[in-house]
Short mmCIF file of C-alpha atoms in Angstrom, two decimals:
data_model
loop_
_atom_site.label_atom_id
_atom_site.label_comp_id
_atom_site.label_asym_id
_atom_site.label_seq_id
_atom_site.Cartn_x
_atom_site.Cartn_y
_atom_site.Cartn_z
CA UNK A 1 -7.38 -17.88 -0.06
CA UNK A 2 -4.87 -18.23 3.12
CA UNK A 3 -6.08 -16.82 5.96
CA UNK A 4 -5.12 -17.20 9.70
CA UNK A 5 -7.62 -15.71 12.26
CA UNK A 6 -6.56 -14.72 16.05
CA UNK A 7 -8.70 -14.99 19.14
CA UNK A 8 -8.51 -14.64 22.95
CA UNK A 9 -6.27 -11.91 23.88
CA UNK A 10 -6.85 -9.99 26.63
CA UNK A 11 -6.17 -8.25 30.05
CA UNK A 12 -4.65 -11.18 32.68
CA UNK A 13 -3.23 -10.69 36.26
CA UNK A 14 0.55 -12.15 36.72
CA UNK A 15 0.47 -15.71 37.30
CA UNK A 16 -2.52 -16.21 35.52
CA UNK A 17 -3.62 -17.65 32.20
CA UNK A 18 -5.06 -17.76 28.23
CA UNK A 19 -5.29 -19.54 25.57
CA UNK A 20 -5.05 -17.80 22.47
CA UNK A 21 -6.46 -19.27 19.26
CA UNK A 22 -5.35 -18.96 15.34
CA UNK A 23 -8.06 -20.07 13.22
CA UNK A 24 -6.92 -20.81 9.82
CA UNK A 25 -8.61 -21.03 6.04
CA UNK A 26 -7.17 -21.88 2.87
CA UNK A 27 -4.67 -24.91 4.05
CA UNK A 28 -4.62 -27.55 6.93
CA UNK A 29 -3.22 -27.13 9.76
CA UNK A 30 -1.98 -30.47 10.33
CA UNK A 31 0.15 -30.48 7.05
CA UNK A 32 1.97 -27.14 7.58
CA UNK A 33 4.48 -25.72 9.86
CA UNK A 34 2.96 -23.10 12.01
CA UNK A 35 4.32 -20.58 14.42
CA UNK A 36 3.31 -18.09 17.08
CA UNK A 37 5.39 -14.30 17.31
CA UNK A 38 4.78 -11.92 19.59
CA UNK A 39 5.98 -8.49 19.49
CA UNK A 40 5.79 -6.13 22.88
CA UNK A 41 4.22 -2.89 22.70
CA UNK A 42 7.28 -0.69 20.58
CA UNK A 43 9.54 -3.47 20.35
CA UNK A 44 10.53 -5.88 18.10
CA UNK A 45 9.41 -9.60 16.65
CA UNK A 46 10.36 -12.24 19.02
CA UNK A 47 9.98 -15.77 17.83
CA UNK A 48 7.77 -17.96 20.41
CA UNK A 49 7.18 -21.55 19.28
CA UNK A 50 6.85 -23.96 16.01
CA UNK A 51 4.15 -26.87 15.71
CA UNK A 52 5.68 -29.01 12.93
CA UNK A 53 3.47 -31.08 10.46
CA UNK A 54 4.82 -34.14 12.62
CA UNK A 55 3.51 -32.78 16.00
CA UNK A 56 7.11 -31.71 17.02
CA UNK A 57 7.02 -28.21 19.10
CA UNK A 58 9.66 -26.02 20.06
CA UNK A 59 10.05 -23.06 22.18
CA UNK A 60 11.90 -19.73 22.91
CA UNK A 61 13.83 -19.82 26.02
CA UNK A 62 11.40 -17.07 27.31
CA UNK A 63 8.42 -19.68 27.53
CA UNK A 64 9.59 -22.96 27.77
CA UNK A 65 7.70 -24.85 30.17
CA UNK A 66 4.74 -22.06 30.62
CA UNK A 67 3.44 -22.17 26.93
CA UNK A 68 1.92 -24.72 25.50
CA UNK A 69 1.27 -24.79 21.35
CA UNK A 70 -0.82 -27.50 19.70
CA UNK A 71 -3.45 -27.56 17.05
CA UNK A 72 -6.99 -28.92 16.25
CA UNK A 73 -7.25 -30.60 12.77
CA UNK A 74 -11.31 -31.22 13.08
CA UNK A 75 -11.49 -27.30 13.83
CA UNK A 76 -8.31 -26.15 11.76
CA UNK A 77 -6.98 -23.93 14.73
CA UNK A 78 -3.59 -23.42 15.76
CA UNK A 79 -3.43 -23.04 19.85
CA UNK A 80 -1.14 -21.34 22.37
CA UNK A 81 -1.66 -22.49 26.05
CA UNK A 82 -0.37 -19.78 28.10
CA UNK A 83 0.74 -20.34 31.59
CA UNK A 84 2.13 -18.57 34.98
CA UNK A 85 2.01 -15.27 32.86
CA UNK A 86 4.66 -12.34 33.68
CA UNK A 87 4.32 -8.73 32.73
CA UNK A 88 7.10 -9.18 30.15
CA UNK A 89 4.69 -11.32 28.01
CA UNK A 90 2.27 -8.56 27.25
CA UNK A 91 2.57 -8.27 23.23
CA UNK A 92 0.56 -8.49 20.38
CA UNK A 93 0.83 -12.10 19.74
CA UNK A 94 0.58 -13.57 15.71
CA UNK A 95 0.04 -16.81 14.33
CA UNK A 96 2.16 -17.67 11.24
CA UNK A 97 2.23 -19.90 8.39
CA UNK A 98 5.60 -21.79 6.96
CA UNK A 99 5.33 -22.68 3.11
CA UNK A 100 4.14 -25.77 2.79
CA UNK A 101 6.45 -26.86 0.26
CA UNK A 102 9.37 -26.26 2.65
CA UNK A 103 10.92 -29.48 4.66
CA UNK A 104 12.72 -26.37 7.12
CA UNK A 105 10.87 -23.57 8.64
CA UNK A 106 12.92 -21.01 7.16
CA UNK A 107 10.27 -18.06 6.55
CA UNK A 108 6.69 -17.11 6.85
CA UNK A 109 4.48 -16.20 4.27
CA UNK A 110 1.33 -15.73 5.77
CA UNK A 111 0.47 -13.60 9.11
CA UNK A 112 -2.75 -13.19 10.77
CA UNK A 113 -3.89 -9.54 12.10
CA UNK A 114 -2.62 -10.48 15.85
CA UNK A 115 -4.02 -10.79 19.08
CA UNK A 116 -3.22 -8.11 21.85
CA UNK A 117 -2.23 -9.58 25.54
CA UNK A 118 -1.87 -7.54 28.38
CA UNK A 119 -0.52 -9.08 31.66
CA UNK A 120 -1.36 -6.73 34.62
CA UNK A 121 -2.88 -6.42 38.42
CA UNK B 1 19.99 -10.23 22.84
CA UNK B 2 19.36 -10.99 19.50
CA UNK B 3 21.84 -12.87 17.43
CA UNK B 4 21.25 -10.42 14.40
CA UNK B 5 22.01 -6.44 14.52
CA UNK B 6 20.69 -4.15 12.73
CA UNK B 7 20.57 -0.08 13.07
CA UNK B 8 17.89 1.03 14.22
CA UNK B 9 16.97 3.61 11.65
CA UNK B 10 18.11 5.23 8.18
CA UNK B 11 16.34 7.77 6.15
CA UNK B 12 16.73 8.32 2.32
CA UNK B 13 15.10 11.13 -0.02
CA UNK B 14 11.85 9.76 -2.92
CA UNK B 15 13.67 8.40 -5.40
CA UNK B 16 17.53 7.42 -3.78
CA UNK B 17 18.49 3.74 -2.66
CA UNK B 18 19.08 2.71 0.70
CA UNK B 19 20.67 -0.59 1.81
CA UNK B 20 20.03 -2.08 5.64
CA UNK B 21 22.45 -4.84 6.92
CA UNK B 22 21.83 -7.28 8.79
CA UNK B 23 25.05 -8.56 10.84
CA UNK B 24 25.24 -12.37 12.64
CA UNK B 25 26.59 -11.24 16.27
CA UNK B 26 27.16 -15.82 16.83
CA UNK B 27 29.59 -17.86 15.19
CA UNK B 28 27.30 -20.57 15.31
CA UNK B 29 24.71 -18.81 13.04
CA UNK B 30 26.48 -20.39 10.19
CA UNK B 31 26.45 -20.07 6.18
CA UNK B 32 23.62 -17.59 6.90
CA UNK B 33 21.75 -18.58 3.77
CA UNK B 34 18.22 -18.49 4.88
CA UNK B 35 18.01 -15.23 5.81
CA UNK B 36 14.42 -13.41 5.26
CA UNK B 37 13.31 -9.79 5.42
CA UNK B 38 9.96 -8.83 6.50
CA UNK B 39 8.27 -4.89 6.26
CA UNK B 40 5.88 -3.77 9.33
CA UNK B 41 3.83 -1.03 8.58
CA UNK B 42 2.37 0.62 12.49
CA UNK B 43 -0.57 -1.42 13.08
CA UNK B 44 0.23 -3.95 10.85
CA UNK B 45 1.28 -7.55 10.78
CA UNK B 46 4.64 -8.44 9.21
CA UNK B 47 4.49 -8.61 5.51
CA UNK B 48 6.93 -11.11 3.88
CA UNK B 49 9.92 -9.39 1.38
CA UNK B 50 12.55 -11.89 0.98
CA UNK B 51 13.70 -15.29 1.28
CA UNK B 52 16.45 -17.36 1.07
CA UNK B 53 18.73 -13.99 1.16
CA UNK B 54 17.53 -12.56 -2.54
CA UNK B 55 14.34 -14.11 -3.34
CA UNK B 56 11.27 -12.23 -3.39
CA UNK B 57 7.93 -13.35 -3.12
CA UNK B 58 5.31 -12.75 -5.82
CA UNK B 59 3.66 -9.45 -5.84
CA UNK B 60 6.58 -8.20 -4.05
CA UNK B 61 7.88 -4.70 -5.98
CA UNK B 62 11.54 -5.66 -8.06
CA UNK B 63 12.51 -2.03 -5.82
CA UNK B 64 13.04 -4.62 -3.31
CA UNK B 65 16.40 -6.86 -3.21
CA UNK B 66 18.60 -8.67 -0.77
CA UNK B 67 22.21 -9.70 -0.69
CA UNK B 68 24.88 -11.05 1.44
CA UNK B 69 28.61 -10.97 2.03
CA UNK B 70 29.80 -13.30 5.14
CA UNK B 71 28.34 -12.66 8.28
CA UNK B 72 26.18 -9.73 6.77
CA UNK B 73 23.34 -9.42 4.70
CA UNK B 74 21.33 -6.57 3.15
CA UNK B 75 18.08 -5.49 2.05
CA UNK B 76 18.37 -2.50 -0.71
CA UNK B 77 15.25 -0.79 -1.38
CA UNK B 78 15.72 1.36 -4.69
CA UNK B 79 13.64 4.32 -5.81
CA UNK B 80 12.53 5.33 -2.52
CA UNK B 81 8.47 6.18 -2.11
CA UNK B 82 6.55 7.51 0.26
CA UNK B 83 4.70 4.39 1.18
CA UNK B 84 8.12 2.38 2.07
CA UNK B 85 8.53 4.07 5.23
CA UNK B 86 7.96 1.36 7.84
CA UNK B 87 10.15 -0.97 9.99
CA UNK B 88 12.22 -3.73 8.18
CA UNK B 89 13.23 -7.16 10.05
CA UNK B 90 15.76 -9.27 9.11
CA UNK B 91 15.23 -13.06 10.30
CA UNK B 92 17.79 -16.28 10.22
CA UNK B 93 16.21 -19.76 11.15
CA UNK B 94 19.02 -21.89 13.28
CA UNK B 95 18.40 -25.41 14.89
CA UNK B 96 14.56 -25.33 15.12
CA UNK B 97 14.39 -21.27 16.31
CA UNK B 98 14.09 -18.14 14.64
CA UNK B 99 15.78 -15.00 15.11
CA UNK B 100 15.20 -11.64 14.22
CA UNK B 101 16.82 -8.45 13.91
CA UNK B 102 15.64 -5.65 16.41
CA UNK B 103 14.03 -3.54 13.56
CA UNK B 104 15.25 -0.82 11.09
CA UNK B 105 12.61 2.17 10.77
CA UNK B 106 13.34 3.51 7.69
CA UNK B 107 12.08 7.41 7.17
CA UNK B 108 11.21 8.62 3.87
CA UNK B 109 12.33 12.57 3.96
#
């Protein structure tokens, strides 16, 4: 059964930092596209960053160059590094799962729960 | 600003069909043939309803379907019940990103 596990939200001051955690079950991390989504409190899904099964990683705008994604193959986790948070990064932040079977991440088909972060003094 | 509009609500009556576009704001979003549609319950993660603009997953209800025409596409939910109200995304991959919609809450009167 697929199954995708987050960890390590919580409260952070501006300018500090996390690292949230998506522990997964059911596939391998290493041979699957994986994402993280975060969605602020009563707003909509925003797109964050892809891990591809190749090690390439992309980023929103929004993050580049203060997030960080990468995964553990001996633990099966999926990582997000985050850095020099701002206020407008508090969200409930999900780890997703591509299809294997697709060559293009064009959907998800698995979510986990999500993970709440709140960036605040 | 998202590349992909959507209202941001309808309402339909148990039983009626409703149909939410999703409109490509960017010239560069292309043939627009990827486009998925995900349902968010409150409190909920996302919950995959169509790929690849009418394909739905297994275990997804037939009530469910998805269309496009150009620059829009739709997702038509047919025989309206109580537990569809929720919020419905629309999402288009482009160039290693993905976009979504800002969110249609549909109301179930």
């Amino acid at each position: 059964e697929v199954q995708l596990v987050e960890s390590g939200g919580g409260l952070v001051q501006p300018g500090g930092s996390l690292r949230l955690s998506c522990a997964v079950s059911g596939f391998t991390v290493s041979r699957n596209y994986l994402a993280w989504v975060r969605q602020a409190p009563g707003k909509g899904l925003e797109w964050v960053s892809f891990i591809y099964n190749d090690g390439n990683t992309h980023y929103a705008d929004s993050v580049k160059g203060r997030f960080t994604i990468s995964r553990d193959s001996s633990k099966n986790t999926l990582f997000l590094r985050m850095d020099s948070l701002r206020a407008a990064d508090t969200a409930v932040y999900y780890c997703a799962r591509v299809p294997p079977w697709l060559q293009v991440p064009y959907y998800f088909d698995f979510w986990g729960q999500g993970t709440l972060v709140t960036v605040s003094s | 600003q998202s590349a992909l509009t959507q209202p941001a609500s309808v309402s339909g009556s148990p039983g009626q069909s409703i149909s939410i576009p999703c409109t490509a704001t960017r010239s560069d979003i292309g043939g627009f043939f990827y486009v998925s549609w995900y349902q968010q319950h409150p409190g909920k993660a996302p919950n995959l309803l169509i790929f690849e603009v009418s394909n739905r997953p297994s275990g997804v209800s037939l009530r469910f379907s998805g269309s496009k025409s150009g620059n829009t596409a739709s997702l038509t939910i047919s025989g309206l019940q109580a537990e569809d109200e929720a919020v419905y995304y629309c999402s288009l991959y482009t160039m290693n990103t993905i976009q979504f919609g800002g969110g249609t809450t549909l109301t179930v009167l």
